[in-house]
Short mmCIF file of C-alpha atoms in Angstrom, two decimals:
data_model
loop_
_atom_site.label_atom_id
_atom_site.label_comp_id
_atom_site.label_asym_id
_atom_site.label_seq_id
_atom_site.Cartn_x
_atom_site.Cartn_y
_atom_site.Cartn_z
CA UNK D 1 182.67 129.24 67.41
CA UNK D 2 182.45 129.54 71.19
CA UNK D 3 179.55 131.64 72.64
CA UNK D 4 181.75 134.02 74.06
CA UNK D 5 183.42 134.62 70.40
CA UNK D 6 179.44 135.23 68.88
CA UNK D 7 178.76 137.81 71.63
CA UNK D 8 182.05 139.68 70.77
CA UNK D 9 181.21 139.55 67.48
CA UNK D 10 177.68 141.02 68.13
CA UNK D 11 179.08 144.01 70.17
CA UNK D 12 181.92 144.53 67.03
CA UNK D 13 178.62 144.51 64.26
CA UNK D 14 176.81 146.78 66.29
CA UNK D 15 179.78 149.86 66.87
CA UNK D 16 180.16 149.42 63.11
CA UNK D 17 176.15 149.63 62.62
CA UNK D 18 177.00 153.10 65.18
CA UNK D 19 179.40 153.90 62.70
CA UNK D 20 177.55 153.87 59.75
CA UNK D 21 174.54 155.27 61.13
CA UNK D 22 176.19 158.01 62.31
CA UNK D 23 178.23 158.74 59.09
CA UNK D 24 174.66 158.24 56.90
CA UNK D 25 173.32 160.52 59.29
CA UNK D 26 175.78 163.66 58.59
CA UNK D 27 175.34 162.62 55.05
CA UNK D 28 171.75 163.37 54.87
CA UNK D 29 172.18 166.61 57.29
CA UNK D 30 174.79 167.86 54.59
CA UNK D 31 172.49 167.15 51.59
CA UNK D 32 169.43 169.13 53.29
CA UNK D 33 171.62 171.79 54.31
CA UNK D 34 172.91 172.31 50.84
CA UNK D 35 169.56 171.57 48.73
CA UNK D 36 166.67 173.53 49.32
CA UNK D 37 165.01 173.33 53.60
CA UNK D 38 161.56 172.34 51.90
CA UNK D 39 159.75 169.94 54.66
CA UNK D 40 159.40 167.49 51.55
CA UNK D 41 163.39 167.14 51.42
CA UNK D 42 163.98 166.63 55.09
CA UNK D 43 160.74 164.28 55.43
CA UNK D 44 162.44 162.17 52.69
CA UNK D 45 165.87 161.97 54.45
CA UNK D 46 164.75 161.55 57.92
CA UNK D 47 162.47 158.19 56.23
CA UNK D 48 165.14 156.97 54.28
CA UNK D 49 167.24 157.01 57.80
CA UNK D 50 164.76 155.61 59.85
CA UNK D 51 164.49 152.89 57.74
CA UNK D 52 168.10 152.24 57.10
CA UNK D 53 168.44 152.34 60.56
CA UNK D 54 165.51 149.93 61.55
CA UNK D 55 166.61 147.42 58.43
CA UNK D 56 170.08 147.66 59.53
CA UNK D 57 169.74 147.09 63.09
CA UNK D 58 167.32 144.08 62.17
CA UNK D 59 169.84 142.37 60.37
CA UNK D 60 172.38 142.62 62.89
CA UNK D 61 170.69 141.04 65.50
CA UNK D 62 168.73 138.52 63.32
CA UNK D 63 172.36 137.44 62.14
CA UNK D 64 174.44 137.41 64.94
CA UNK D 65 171.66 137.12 68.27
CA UNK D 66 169.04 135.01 66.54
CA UNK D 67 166.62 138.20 66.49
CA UNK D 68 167.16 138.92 70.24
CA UNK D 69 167.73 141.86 71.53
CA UNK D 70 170.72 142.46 73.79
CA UNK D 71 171.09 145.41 75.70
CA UNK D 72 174.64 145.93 75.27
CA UNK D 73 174.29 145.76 71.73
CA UNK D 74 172.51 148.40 72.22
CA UNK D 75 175.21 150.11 74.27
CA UNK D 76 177.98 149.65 71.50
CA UNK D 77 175.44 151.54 69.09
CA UNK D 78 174.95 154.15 71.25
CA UNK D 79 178.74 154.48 72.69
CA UNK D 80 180.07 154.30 69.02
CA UNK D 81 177.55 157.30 68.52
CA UNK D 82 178.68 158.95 71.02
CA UNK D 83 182.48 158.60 70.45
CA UNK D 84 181.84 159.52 66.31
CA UNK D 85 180.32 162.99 67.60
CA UNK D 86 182.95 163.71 69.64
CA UNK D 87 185.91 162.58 66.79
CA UNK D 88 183.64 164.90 64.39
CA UNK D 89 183.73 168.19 66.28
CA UNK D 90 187.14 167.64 66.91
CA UNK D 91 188.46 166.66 63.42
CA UNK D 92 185.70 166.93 60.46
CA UNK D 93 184.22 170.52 61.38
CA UNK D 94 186.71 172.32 59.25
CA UNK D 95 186.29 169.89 56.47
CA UNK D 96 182.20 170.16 56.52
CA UNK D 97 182.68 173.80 56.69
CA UNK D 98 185.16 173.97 53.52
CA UNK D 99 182.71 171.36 51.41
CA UNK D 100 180.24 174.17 52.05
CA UNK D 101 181.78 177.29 51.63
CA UNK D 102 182.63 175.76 48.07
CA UNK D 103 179.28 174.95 47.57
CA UNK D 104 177.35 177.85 49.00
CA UNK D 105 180.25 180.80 49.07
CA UNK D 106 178.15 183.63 50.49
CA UNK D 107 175.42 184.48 52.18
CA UNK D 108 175.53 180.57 54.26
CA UNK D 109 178.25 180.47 56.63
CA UNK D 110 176.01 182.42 59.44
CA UNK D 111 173.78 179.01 58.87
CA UNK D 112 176.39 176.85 60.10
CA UNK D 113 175.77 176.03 63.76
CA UNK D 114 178.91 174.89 65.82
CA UNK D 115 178.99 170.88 63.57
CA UNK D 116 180.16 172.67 60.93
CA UNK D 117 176.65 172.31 58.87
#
């Protein structure tokens, strides 16, 4: 594998790593929405996705950059990010807002900023 193919590889692991941070990320804001807004729930789920995220983000580079950094790694996180907010307002609003009307059919939907949760 040429150099050029490894680098192209890097930037394709790293929107995926965007990807699934993001996705674990409206995951977690979903299950603290729904379950009680206790500080002890949301400490628990903001640790569990910093350290998914930190874990995750060291593997990547340790397996495709040798453990360097590269800044446009960084950049494909970040853009992929980026782009995933953007699909989400657009297309998964009305489906986070139906999940939790089912769940929580009165008295919530004034909770639900402008995401949907």
């Amino acid at each position: 594998m040429s150099f050029h193919d490894a680098e192209w590889r890097l930037i394709g692991r790293a929107f995926l790593l965007g990807f699934s941070e993001s996705v674990l990320y409206d995951f977690l804001r979903l299950i603290r929405w729904i379950g009680k807004r206790g500080q002890g729930i949301t400490f628990l789920c903001d640790l569990f996705f910093a350290c998914f995220t930190a874990a995750a983000s060291f593997a990547v580079l340790q397996r495709y950059s040798n453990g360097m950094l590269r800044w446009y790694a960084v950049g494909a996180v970040c853009l992929e990010i980026w782009l995933y907010g953007k699909i989400r307002k657009i297309f998964l609003t009305k489906a986070f807002r139906a999940v939790i009307m089912k769940i929580h059919p009165k008295g919530k939907e004034a909770d639900c900023d402008d995401t949907g949760i």
